[in-house]
């Protein structure tokens, strides 16, 4: 049964990747203009019509759409993403050069978001004053509505320019990540805190909580020993879904703070209509989303021991 479940998950992952590839290919084909002509015709290039024709043949720009689709799909399956029209470099090389910085930024932002969400949840649950608990409980609803680009600009204006706490001129390798991580983490933490608070409220009415309180357990003891772990399962689900928002936030944040990464690469590729790079970024983002959700599925039994039992035993 478990092997069948794994095979089903892998089949779903394959379908998601194929769908992401196909949809992105179709949308990129519908983009107005011709990237090869924009890049190589006119200006200071000075290329002859024969040279332009050879370039178009190299990129397959004049091939039928279905031929381009099959050639690109086979290339992706073999790990060959083609060549960038804007730079002429290998797309795989450009992805490899920019992906680690984005993964590092996203990983730090997600860790900070989890810490912030847990902090808000603990304050909203354990603060002894009712009005403070209500204020902290309402805080995630405010944070989730903050746009990443607006928060990034505000952080630069206040933290860097007015307070001078973080330098934006020749910052160190860690210092330059403080504000981008904060700009991504704050909106991401909000839905995690909302789901966690909602589940804690639902669990507070369960019988095992009443039994624990009757035995003399304090509010912090009930939270840390009984309800918090049981409330984490839905949080894992939404954490996997938030991976897409992390990538979207990285695109905006890297542009605002001038960081090199997949976000800046995607922004340049859109400006240059560099279809090969854009499609590779879409497929890699879909692959990351699939892998994160597979990891979440594997973590479920570690959080909830009941999921370790086979369905027959659970019944």
PDB file of C-alpha atoms in Angstrom:
ATOM      1  CA  UNK A   1       0.000   0.000   0.000  1.00  0.00           C
ATOM      2  CA  UNK A   2       2.789   2.447   0.911  1.00  0.00           C
ATOM      3  CA  UNK A   3       4.678   1.615  -2.308  1.00  0.00           C
ATOM      4  CA  UNK A   4       1.528   2.267  -4.311  1.00  0.00           C
ATOM      5  CA  UNK A   5       1.131   5.610  -2.538  1.00  0.00           C
ATOM      6  CA  UNK A   6       4.705   6.602  -3.395  1.00  0.00           C
ATOM      7  CA  UNK A   7       4.194   5.638  -7.035  1.00  0.00           C
ATOM      8  CA  UNK A   8       1.008   7.694  -7.110  1.00  0.00           C
ATOM      9  CA  UNK A   9       2.816  10.709  -5.691  1.00  0.00           C
ATOM     10  CA  UNK A  10       5.605  10.335  -8.265  1.00  0.00           C
ATOM     11  CA  UNK A  11       3.048  10.091 -11.079  1.00  0.00           C
ATOM     12  CA  UNK A  12       1.366  13.267  -9.830  1.00  0.00           C
ATOM     13  CA  UNK A  13       4.747  14.997  -9.638  1.00  0.00           C
ATOM     14  CA  UNK A  14       5.525  14.003 -13.221  1.00  0.00           C
ATOM     15  CA  UNK A  15       2.170  15.311 -14.412  1.00  0.00           C
ATOM     16  CA  UNK A  16       2.665  18.634 -12.604  1.00  0.00           C
ATOM     17  CA  UNK A  17       6.094  19.090 -14.180  1.00  0.00           C
ATOM     18  CA  UNK A  18       4.789  18.234 -17.652  1.00  0.00           C
ATOM     19  CA  UNK A  19       1.831  20.612 -17.206  1.00  0.00           C
ATOM     20  CA  UNK A  20       4.130  23.423 -16.022  1.00  0.00           C
ATOM     21  CA  UNK A  21       6.403  22.864 -19.008  1.00  0.00           C
ATOM     22  CA  UNK A  22       3.521  22.770 -21.506  1.00  0.00           C
ATOM     23  CA  UNK A  23       1.659  25.786 -20.153  1.00  0.00           C
ATOM     24  CA  UNK A  24       4.826  27.884 -19.966  1.00  0.00           C
ATOM     25  CA  UNK A  25       5.793  26.866 -23.504  1.00  0.00           C
ATOM     26  CA  UNK A  26       2.394  27.889 -24.866  1.00  0.00           C
ATOM     27  CA  UNK A  27       2.374  31.215 -23.023  1.00  0.00           C
ATOM     28  CA  UNK A  28       5.905  32.046 -24.136  1.00  0.00           C
ATOM     29  CA  UNK A  29       4.958  31.275 -27.737  1.00  0.00           C
ATOM     30  CA  UNK A  30       2.108  33.766 -27.434  1.00  0.00           C
ATOM     31  CA  UNK A  31       4.429  36.583 -26.332  1.00  0.00           C
ATOM     32  CA  UNK A  32       4.410  39.455 -28.859  1.00  0.00           C
ATOM     33  CA  UNK A  33       7.536  40.201 -30.834  1.00  0.00           C
ATOM     34  CA  UNK A  34      10.461  38.080 -31.976  1.00  0.00           C
ATOM     35  CA  UNK A  35      13.289  37.803 -29.448  1.00  0.00           C
ATOM     36  CA  UNK A  36      15.886  36.872 -32.070  1.00  0.00           C
ATOM     37  CA  UNK A  37      15.036  39.847 -34.265  1.00  0.00           C
ATOM     38  CA  UNK A  38      14.952  42.182 -31.273  1.00  0.00           C
ATOM     39  CA  UNK A  39      18.362  40.976 -30.119  1.00  0.00           C
ATOM     40  CA  UNK A  40      20.292  40.637 -33.378  1.00  0.00           C
ATOM     41  CA  UNK A  41      18.671  42.883 -35.992  1.00  0.00           C
ATOM     42  CA  UNK A  42      19.397  46.621 -35.979  1.00  0.00           C
ATOM     43  CA  UNK A  43      21.462  48.587 -33.518  1.00  0.00           C
ATOM     44  CA  UNK A  44      25.231  48.116 -33.570  1.00  0.00           C
ATOM     45  CA  UNK A  45      25.253  44.393 -34.315  1.00  0.00           C
ATOM     46  CA  UNK A  46      25.862  44.868 -38.051  1.00  0.00           C
ATOM     47  CA  UNK A  47      24.869  41.288 -38.902  1.00  0.00           C
ATOM     48  CA  UNK A  48      24.066  40.261 -42.438  1.00  0.00           C
ATOM     49  CA  UNK A  49      20.742  38.599 -43.299  1.00  0.00           C
ATOM     50  CA  UNK A  50      22.592  35.306 -43.731  1.00  0.00           C
ATOM     51  CA  UNK A  51      24.092  35.548 -40.256  1.00  0.00           C
ATOM     52  CA  UNK A  52      20.678  36.335 -38.760  1.00  0.00           C
ATOM     53  CA  UNK A  53      19.212  33.343 -40.631  1.00  0.00           C
ATOM     54  CA  UNK A  54      21.920  31.090 -39.197  1.00  0.00           C
ATOM     55  CA  UNK A  55      21.193  32.373 -35.683  1.00  0.00           C
ATOM     56  CA  UNK A  56      17.476  31.713 -36.146  1.00  0.00           C
ATOM     57  CA  UNK A  57      18.278  28.206 -37.375  1.00  0.00           C
ATOM     58  CA  UNK A  58      20.526  27.621 -34.325  1.00  0.00           C
ATOM     59  CA  UNK A  59      17.722  28.585 -31.924  1.00  0.00           C
ATOM     60  CA  UNK A  60      15.064  26.793 -34.018  1.00  0.00           C
ATOM     61  CA  UNK A  61      13.046  29.992 -34.255  1.00  0.00           C
ATOM     62  CA  UNK A  62      11.654  29.116 -37.697  1.00  0.00           C
ATOM     63  CA  UNK A  63      10.742  25.503 -36.892  1.00  0.00           C
ATOM     64  CA  UNK A  64       7.064  24.532 -36.580  1.00  0.00           C
ATOM     65  CA  UNK A  65       5.698  25.022 -33.080  1.00  0.00           C
ATOM     66  CA  UNK A  66       5.194  21.310 -32.475  1.00  0.00           C
ATOM     67  CA  UNK A  67       8.803  20.642 -33.500  1.00  0.00           C
ATOM     68  CA  UNK A  68      10.028  23.324 -31.098  1.00  0.00           C
ATOM     69  CA  UNK A  69       7.879  21.799 -28.353  1.00  0.00           C
ATOM     70  CA  UNK A  70       9.200  18.264 -28.843  1.00  0.00           C
ATOM     71  CA  UNK A  71      12.823  19.397 -29.188  1.00  0.00           C
ATOM     72  CA  UNK A  72      12.575  21.519 -26.054  1.00  0.00           C
ATOM     73  CA  UNK A  73      10.833  18.750 -24.097  1.00  0.00           C
ATOM     74  CA  UNK A  74      13.458  16.169 -25.075  1.00  0.00           C
ATOM     75  CA  UNK A  75      16.189  18.642 -24.160  1.00  0.00           C
ATOM     76  CA  UNK A  76      14.676  19.256 -20.730  1.00  0.00           C
ATOM     77  CA  UNK A  77      14.385  15.520 -20.088  1.00  0.00           C
ATOM     78  CA  UNK A  78      18.108  15.236 -20.871  1.00  0.00           C
ATOM     79  CA  UNK A  79      19.018  18.224 -18.696  1.00  0.00           C
ATOM     80  CA  UNK A  80      19.713  20.472 -21.695  1.00  0.00           C
ATOM     81  CA  UNK A  81      17.881  23.791 -21.301  1.00  0.00           C
ATOM     82  CA  UNK A  82      19.332  25.349 -24.443  1.00  0.00           C
ATOM     83  CA  UNK A  83      21.077  28.697 -24.763  1.00  0.00           C
ATOM     84  CA  UNK A  84      20.103  32.197 -23.726  1.00  0.00           C
ATOM     85  CA  UNK A  85      19.271  34.570 -26.561  1.00  0.00           C
ATOM     86  CA  UNK A  86      20.319  37.573 -24.504  1.00  0.00           C
ATOM     87  CA  UNK A  87      23.751  36.348 -23.401  1.00  0.00           C
ATOM     88  CA  UNK A  88      24.431  33.351 -25.619  1.00  0.00           C
ATOM     89  CA  UNK A  89      25.444  31.372 -22.528  1.00  0.00           C
ATOM     90  CA  UNK A  90      24.100  27.998 -21.524  1.00  0.00           C
ATOM     91  CA  UNK A  91      20.799  28.322 -19.675  1.00  0.00           C
ATOM     92  CA  UNK A  92      21.844  25.535 -17.306  1.00  0.00           C
ATOM     93  CA  UNK A  93      24.992  27.472 -16.487  1.00  0.00           C
ATOM     94  CA  UNK A  94      23.061  30.672 -15.761  1.00  0.00           C
ATOM     95  CA  UNK A  95      20.601  28.776 -13.570  1.00  0.00           C
ATOM     96  CA  UNK A  96      23.432  27.063 -11.692  1.00  0.00           C
ATOM     97  CA  UNK A  97      25.140  30.427 -11.110  1.00  0.00           C
ATOM     98  CA  UNK A  98      22.032  32.160  -9.751  1.00  0.00           C
ATOM     99  CA  UNK A  99      20.008  29.415  -8.052  1.00  0.00           C
ATOM    100  CA  UNK A 100      22.153  28.970  -4.891  1.00  0.00           C
ATOM    101  CA  UNK A 101      21.730  32.630  -3.893  1.00  0.00           C
ATOM    102  CA  UNK A 102      17.941  32.415  -4.252  1.00  0.00           C
ATOM    103  CA  UNK A 103      17.761  29.122  -2.339  1.00  0.00           C
ATOM    104  CA  UNK A 104      19.871  30.628   0.449  1.00  0.00           C
ATOM    105  CA  UNK A 105      17.657  33.727   0.614  1.00  0.00           C
ATOM    106  CA  UNK A 106      14.443  31.690   0.509  1.00  0.00           C
ATOM    107  CA  UNK A 107      15.681  29.223   3.119  1.00  0.00           C
ATOM    108  CA  UNK A 108      16.646  31.967   5.559  1.00  0.00           C
ATOM    109  CA  UNK A 109      13.358  33.788   4.916  1.00  0.00           C
ATOM    110  CA  UNK A 110      11.313  30.654   5.523  1.00  0.00           C
ATOM    111  CA  UNK A 111      13.170  29.892   8.768  1.00  0.00           C
ATOM    112  CA  UNK A 112      12.632  33.470   9.921  1.00  0.00           C
ATOM    113  CA  UNK A 113       8.949  33.242   8.960  1.00  0.00           C
ATOM    114  CA  UNK A 114       8.500  30.086  11.048  1.00  0.00           C
ATOM    115  CA  UNK A 115      10.197  31.693  14.055  1.00  0.00           C
ATOM    116  CA  UNK A 116       8.066  34.836  13.682  1.00  0.00           C
ATOM    117  CA  UNK A 117       4.866  32.808  13.300  1.00  0.00           C
ATOM    118  CA  UNK A 118       5.646  30.753  16.410  1.00  0.00           C
ATOM    119  CA  UNK A 119       6.469  33.921  18.342  1.00  0.00           C
ATOM    120  CA  UNK A 120       3.186  35.577  17.394  1.00  0.00           C
ATOM    121  CA  UNK A 121       1.296  32.369  18.215  1.00  0.00           C
ATOM    122  CA  UNK A 122       2.888  32.018  21.645  1.00  0.00           C
ATOM    123  CA  UNK A 123       2.216  35.671  22.454  1.00  0.00           C
ATOM    124  CA  UNK A 124      -1.405  35.407  21.298  1.00  0.00           C
ATOM    125  CA  UNK A 125      -1.895  32.243  23.355  1.00  0.00           C
ATOM    126  CA  UNK A 126       0.107  32.792  26.538  1.00  0.00           C
ATOM    127  CA  UNK A 127      -0.110  36.551  27.146  1.00  0.00           C
ATOM    128  CA  UNK A 128      -2.042  36.988  30.419  1.00  0.00           C
ATOM    129  CA  UNK A 129      -3.934  40.102  29.304  1.00  0.00           C
ATOM    130  CA  UNK A 130      -6.974  39.566  27.096  1.00  0.00           C
ATOM    131  CA  UNK A 131      -6.591  42.739  25.043  1.00  0.00           C
ATOM    132  CA  UNK A 132      -2.973  41.866  24.239  1.00  0.00           C
ATOM    133  CA  UNK A 133      -3.982  38.343  23.189  1.00  0.00           C
ATOM    134  CA  UNK A 134      -6.582  39.833  20.852  1.00  0.00           C
ATOM    135  CA  UNK A 135      -4.045  42.260  19.410  1.00  0.00           C
ATOM    136  CA  UNK A 136      -1.477  39.545  18.727  1.00  0.00           C
ATOM    137  CA  UNK A 137      -4.163  37.266  17.279  1.00  0.00           C
ATOM    138  CA  UNK A 138      -5.165  40.028  14.831  1.00  0.00           C
ATOM    139  CA  UNK A 139      -1.555  40.725  13.830  1.00  0.00           C
ATOM    140  CA  UNK A 140      -1.291  37.951  11.168  1.00  0.00           C
ATOM    141  CA  UNK A 141      -4.299  39.396   9.323  1.00  0.00           C
ATOM    142  CA  UNK A 142      -2.413  42.675   9.030  1.00  0.00           C
ATOM    143  CA  UNK A 143       0.910  41.116   8.047  1.00  0.00           C
ATOM    144  CA  UNK A 144      -0.569  38.968   5.271  1.00  0.00           C
ATOM    145  CA  UNK A 145      -1.864  42.059   3.469  1.00  0.00           C
ATOM    146  CA  UNK A 146       1.536  43.776   3.246  1.00  0.00           C
ATOM    147  CA  UNK A 147       3.007  43.697  -0.290  1.00  0.00           C
ATOM    148  CA  UNK A 148       6.590  42.447  -0.438  1.00  0.00           C
ATOM    149  CA  UNK A 149       7.841  45.272  -2.669  1.00  0.00           C
ATOM    150  CA  UNK A 150       6.277  47.948  -0.426  1.00  0.00           C
ATOM    151  CA  UNK A 151       7.732  46.397   2.716  1.00  0.00           C
ATOM    152  CA  UNK A 152      11.162  46.167   1.089  1.00  0.00           C
ATOM    153  CA  UNK A 153      11.135  49.842   0.148  1.00  0.00           C
ATOM    154  CA  UNK A 154       9.928  50.861   3.620  1.00  0.00           C
ATOM    155  CA  UNK A 155      12.640  48.780   5.299  1.00  0.00           C
ATOM    156  CA  UNK A 156      15.322  50.415   3.169  1.00  0.00           C
ATOM    157  CA  UNK A 157      13.992  53.916   3.891  1.00  0.00           C
ATOM    158  CA  UNK A 158      13.603  53.446   7.639  1.00  0.00           C
ATOM    159  CA  UNK A 159      16.178  50.872   8.719  1.00  0.00           C
ATOM    160  CA  UNK A 160      18.967  51.889   6.348  1.00  0.00           C
ATOM    161  CA  UNK A 161      18.541  55.560   5.471  1.00  0.00           C
ATOM    162  CA  UNK A 162      16.921  57.004   8.611  1.00  0.00           C
ATOM    163  CA  UNK A 163      18.195  54.747  11.390  1.00  0.00           C
ATOM    164  CA  UNK A 164      21.434  53.676   9.719  1.00  0.00           C
ATOM    165  CA  UNK A 165      21.248  50.197  11.251  1.00  0.00           C
ATOM    166  CA  UNK A 166      21.907  48.266   8.035  1.00  0.00           C
ATOM    167  CA  UNK A 167      24.198  49.581   5.326  1.00  0.00           C
ATOM    168  CA  UNK A 168      23.055  49.474   1.719  1.00  0.00           C
ATOM    169  CA  UNK A 169      26.419  50.644   0.378  1.00  0.00           C
ATOM    170  CA  UNK A 170      28.973  47.816   0.169  1.00  0.00           C
ATOM    171  CA  UNK A 171      27.283  45.697   2.866  1.00  0.00           C
ATOM    172  CA  UNK A 172      28.830  42.483   4.139  1.00  0.00           C
ATOM    173  CA  UNK A 173      27.617  39.067   2.952  1.00  0.00           C
ATOM    174  CA  UNK A 174      25.333  38.642   5.959  1.00  0.00           C
ATOM    175  CA  UNK A 175      24.345  42.269   6.357  1.00  0.00           C
ATOM    176  CA  UNK A 176      22.984  42.465   2.821  1.00  0.00           C
ATOM    177  CA  UNK A 177      20.554  39.610   3.585  1.00  0.00           C
ATOM    178  CA  UNK A 178      18.937  41.116   6.694  1.00  0.00           C
ATOM    179  CA  UNK A 179      16.408  43.369   4.992  1.00  0.00           C
ATOM    180  CA  UNK A 180      15.560  41.004   2.082  1.00  0.00           C
ATOM    181  CA  UNK A 181      14.953  38.150   4.512  1.00  0.00           C
ATOM    182  CA  UNK A 182      12.705  40.367   6.634  1.00  0.00           C
ATOM    183  CA  UNK A 183      10.771  41.601   3.589  1.00  0.00           C
ATOM    184  CA  UNK A 184       9.956  38.029   2.534  1.00  0.00           C
ATOM    185  CA  UNK A 185       9.518  36.520   6.007  1.00  0.00           C
ATOM    186  CA  UNK A 186       6.919  38.953   7.357  1.00  0.00           C
ATOM    187  CA  UNK A 187       4.150  38.229   4.803  1.00  0.00           C
ATOM    188  CA  UNK A 188       5.000  34.500   4.723  1.00  0.00           C
ATOM    189  CA  UNK A 189       4.733  34.188   8.514  1.00  0.00           C
ATOM    190  CA  UNK A 190       1.171  35.507   8.563  1.00  0.00           C
ATOM    191  CA  UNK A 191      -0.701  32.500   7.048  1.00  0.00           C
ATOM    192  CA  UNK A 192       1.406  30.096   9.131  1.00  0.00           C
ATOM    193  CA  UNK A 193       0.426  31.944  12.307  1.00  0.00           C
ATOM    194  CA  UNK A 194      -3.226  32.136  11.216  1.00  0.00           C
ATOM    195  CA  UNK A 195      -3.480  28.389  10.618  1.00  0.00           C
ATOM    196  CA  UNK A 196      -1.634  27.595  13.837  1.00  0.00           C
ATOM    197  CA  UNK A 197      -3.846  29.882  15.927  1.00  0.00           C
ATOM    198  CA  UNK A 198      -7.004  28.479  14.336  1.00  0.00           C
ATOM    199  CA  UNK A 199      -5.964  24.911  15.082  1.00  0.00           C
ATOM    200  CA  UNK A 200      -4.949  25.731  18.637  1.00  0.00           C
ATOM    201  CA  UNK A 201      -8.360  27.295  19.227  1.00  0.00           C
ATOM    202  CA  UNK A 202     -10.072  24.179  17.862  1.00  0.00           C
ATOM    203  CA  UNK A 203      -7.936  21.860  19.976  1.00  0.00           C
ATOM    204  CA  UNK A 204      -8.556  23.863  23.149  1.00  0.00           C
ATOM    205  CA  UNK A 205     -12.088  22.438  23.304  1.00  0.00           C
ATOM    206  CA  UNK A 206     -10.974  18.808  23.021  1.00  0.00           C
ATOM    207  CA  UNK A 207     -11.344  16.395  25.903  1.00  0.00           C
ATOM    208  CA  UNK A 208      -7.641  15.680  26.382  1.00  0.00           C
ATOM    209  CA  UNK A 209      -7.059  19.398  27.023  1.00  0.00           C
ATOM    210  CA  UNK A 210      -9.756  19.425  29.709  1.00  0.00           C
ATOM    211  CA  UNK A 211      -8.184  16.339  31.302  1.00  0.00           C
ATOM    212  CA  UNK A 212      -4.747  17.967  31.293  1.00  0.00           C
ATOM    213  CA  UNK A 213      -6.112  21.130  32.870  1.00  0.00           C
ATOM    214  CA  UNK A 214      -7.980  19.086  35.461  1.00  0.00           C
ATOM    215  CA  UNK A 215      -4.690  17.423  36.438  1.00  0.00           C
ATOM    216  CA  UNK A 216      -3.243  20.845  37.158  1.00  0.00           C
ATOM    217  CA  UNK A 217      -1.359  21.587  33.955  1.00  0.00           C
ATOM    218  CA  UNK A 218      -0.782  25.267  33.319  1.00  0.00           C
ATOM    219  CA  UNK A 219      -1.599  27.015  30.056  1.00  0.00           C
ATOM    220  CA  UNK A 220       2.039  26.884  28.813  1.00  0.00           C
ATOM    221  CA  UNK A 221       2.274  23.194  29.736  1.00  0.00           C
ATOM    222  CA  UNK A 222      -0.912  22.354  27.855  1.00  0.00           C
ATOM    223  CA  UNK A 223       0.316  24.263  24.827  1.00  0.00           C
ATOM    224  CA  UNK A 224       3.820  22.813  24.698  1.00  0.00           C
ATOM    225  CA  UNK A 225       3.038  19.232  25.745  1.00  0.00           C
ATOM    226  CA  UNK A 226      -0.372  18.588  24.194  1.00  0.00           C
ATOM    227  CA  UNK A 227      -1.846  21.009  21.668  1.00  0.00           C
ATOM    228  CA  UNK A 228       1.098  22.494  19.754  1.00  0.00           C
ATOM    229  CA  UNK A 229       2.274  19.239  18.159  1.00  0.00           C
ATOM    230  CA  UNK A 230      -1.270  18.260  17.210  1.00  0.00           C
ATOM    231  CA  UNK A 231      -1.755  21.645  15.546  1.00  0.00           C
ATOM    232  CA  UNK A 232       1.359  21.359  13.371  1.00  0.00           C
ATOM    233  CA  UNK A 233      -0.013  18.960  10.740  1.00  0.00           C
ATOM    234  CA  UNK A 234      -2.096  21.541   8.816  1.00  0.00           C
ATOM    235  CA  UNK A 235       0.804  23.978   9.209  1.00  0.00           C
ATOM    236  CA  UNK A 236       3.038  21.578   7.279  1.00  0.00           C
ATOM    237  CA  UNK A 237       0.524  21.566   4.441  1.00  0.00           C
ATOM    238  CA  UNK A 238       0.353  25.332   4.110  1.00  0.00           C
ATOM    239  CA  UNK A 239       4.123  25.589   4.540  1.00  0.00           C
ATOM    240  CA  UNK A 240       4.531  23.486   1.412  1.00  0.00           C
ATOM    241  CA  UNK A 241       2.084  25.666  -0.484  1.00  0.00           C
ATOM    242  CA  UNK A 242       3.944  28.805   0.601  1.00  0.00           C
ATOM    243  CA  UNK A 243       7.024  27.730  -1.345  1.00  0.00           C
ATOM    244  CA  UNK A 244       5.556  29.367  -4.440  1.00  0.00           C
ATOM    245  CA  UNK A 245       5.163  32.615  -2.554  1.00  0.00           C
ATOM    246  CA  UNK A 246       8.791  32.382  -1.467  1.00  0.00           C
ATOM    247  CA  UNK A 247       9.904  32.297  -5.099  1.00  0.00           C
ATOM    248  CA  UNK A 248       7.568  35.146  -6.041  1.00  0.00           C
ATOM    249  CA  UNK A 249       8.837  37.155  -3.089  1.00  0.00           C
ATOM    250  CA  UNK A 250      12.425  36.429  -4.142  1.00  0.00           C
ATOM    251  CA  UNK A 251      11.762  37.834  -7.623  1.00  0.00           C
ATOM    252  CA  UNK A 252      10.507  41.129  -6.194  1.00  0.00           C
ATOM    253  CA  UNK A 253      12.963  41.309  -3.311  1.00  0.00           C
ATOM    254  CA  UNK A 254      16.057  40.625  -5.390  1.00  0.00           C
ATOM    255  CA  UNK A 255      14.980  43.405  -7.749  1.00  0.00           C
ATOM    256  CA  UNK A 256      14.331  45.877  -4.926  1.00  0.00           C
ATOM    257  CA  UNK A 257      17.591  45.151  -3.096  1.00  0.00           C
ATOM    258  CA  UNK A 258      19.750  44.564  -6.181  1.00  0.00           C
ATOM    259  CA  UNK A 259      20.603  40.962  -5.328  1.00  0.00           C
ATOM    260  CA  UNK A 260      21.723  38.466  -7.944  1.00  0.00           C
ATOM    261  CA  UNK A 261      19.592  35.353  -8.071  1.00  0.00           C
ATOM    262  CA  UNK A 262      16.831  33.598  -9.951  1.00  0.00           C
ATOM    263  CA  UNK A 263      14.548  36.573  -9.359  1.00  0.00           C
ATOM    264  CA  UNK A 264      16.869  39.045 -11.054  1.00  0.00           C
ATOM    265  CA  UNK A 265      17.528  36.515 -13.820  1.00  0.00           C
ATOM    266  CA  UNK A 266      13.778  36.142 -14.410  1.00  0.00           C
ATOM    267  CA  UNK A 267      13.311  39.925 -14.463  1.00  0.00           C
ATOM    268  CA  UNK A 268      16.058  40.349 -17.070  1.00  0.00           C
ATOM    269  CA  UNK A 269      14.699  37.453 -19.114  1.00  0.00           C
ATOM    270  CA  UNK A 270      11.217  38.972 -19.225  1.00  0.00           C
ATOM    271  CA  UNK A 271      12.683  42.284 -20.347  1.00  0.00           C
ATOM    272  CA  UNK A 272      14.725  40.559 -23.077  1.00  0.00           C
ATOM    273  CA  UNK A 273      11.985  38.047 -23.999  1.00  0.00           C
ATOM    274  CA  UNK A 274      14.494  35.273 -23.310  1.00  0.00           C
ATOM    275  CA  UNK A 275      12.079  32.352 -23.580  1.00  0.00           C
ATOM    276  CA  UNK A 276      14.607  29.580 -22.924  1.00  0.00           C
ATOM    277  CA  UNK A 277      15.654  31.049 -19.569  1.00  0.00           C
ATOM    278  CA  UNK A 278      12.087  31.830 -18.526  1.00  0.00           C
ATOM    279  CA  UNK A 279      10.892  28.308 -19.298  1.00  0.00           C
ATOM    280  CA  UNK A 280      13.773  26.777 -17.370  1.00  0.00           C
ATOM    281  CA  UNK A 281      12.961  28.971 -14.362  1.00  0.00           C
ATOM    282  CA  UNK A 282       9.284  27.954 -14.483  1.00  0.00           C
ATOM    283  CA  UNK A 283      10.095  24.241 -14.657  1.00  0.00           C
ATOM    284  CA  UNK A 284      12.693  24.462 -11.878  1.00  0.00           C
ATOM    285  CA  UNK A 285      10.220  26.356  -9.693  1.00  0.00           C
ATOM    286  CA  UNK A 286       7.619  23.638 -10.355  1.00  0.00           C
ATOM    287  CA  UNK A 287      10.216  20.978  -9.512  1.00  0.00           C
ATOM    288  CA  UNK A 288      11.008  22.731  -6.247  1.00  0.00           C
ATOM    289  CA  UNK A 289       7.305  22.961  -5.412  1.00  0.00           C
ATOM    290  CA  UNK A 290       6.861  19.231  -6.101  1.00  0.00           C
ATOM    291  CA  UNK A 291       9.895  18.246  -4.024  1.00  0.00           C
ATOM    292  CA  UNK A 292       8.810  20.394  -1.078  1.00  0.00           C
ATOM    293  CA  UNK A 293       5.333  18.862  -1.081  1.00  0.00           C
ATOM    294  CA  UNK A 294       6.794  15.340  -1.288  1.00  0.00           C
ATOM    295  CA  UNK A 295       8.945  16.218   1.726  1.00  0.00           C
ATOM    296  CA  UNK A 296       5.851  17.457   3.561  1.00  0.00           C
ATOM    297  CA  UNK A 297       4.113  14.136   2.853  1.00  0.00           C
ATOM    298  CA  UNK A 298       7.094  12.286   4.333  1.00  0.00           C
ATOM    299  CA  UNK A 299       7.060  14.484   7.448  1.00  0.00           C
ATOM    300  CA  UNK A 300       3.382  13.810   8.230  1.00  0.00           C
ATOM    301  CA  UNK A 301       4.027  10.476  10.011  1.00  0.00           C
ATOM    302  CA  UNK A 302       6.798  12.043  12.098  1.00  0.00           C
ATOM    303  CA  UNK A 303       4.418  14.708  13.398  1.00  0.00           C
ATOM    304  CA  UNK A 304       1.330  12.497  13.801  1.00  0.00           C
ATOM    305  CA  UNK A 305       2.183   8.915  14.927  1.00  0.00           C
ATOM    306  CA  UNK A 306      -1.309   7.744  13.918  1.00  0.00           C
ATOM    307  CA  UNK A 307      -0.289   8.104  10.259  1.00  0.00           C
ATOM    308  CA  UNK A 308       2.486   5.527  10.716  1.00  0.00           C
ATOM    309  CA  UNK A 309      -0.053   2.737  11.092  1.00  0.00           C
ATOM    310  CA  UNK A 310      -1.471   0.985   8.044  1.00  0.00           C
ATOM    311  CA  UNK A 311      -5.096   1.795   7.156  1.00  0.00           C
ATOM    312  CA  UNK A 312      -6.249  -1.627   8.454  1.00  0.00           C
ATOM    313  CA  UNK A 313      -4.754  -0.975  11.896  1.00  0.00           C
ATOM    314  CA  UNK A 314      -6.144   2.561  12.023  1.00  0.00           C
ATOM    315  CA  UNK A 315      -9.627   1.221  11.234  1.00  0.00           C
TER     316      UNK A 315
END
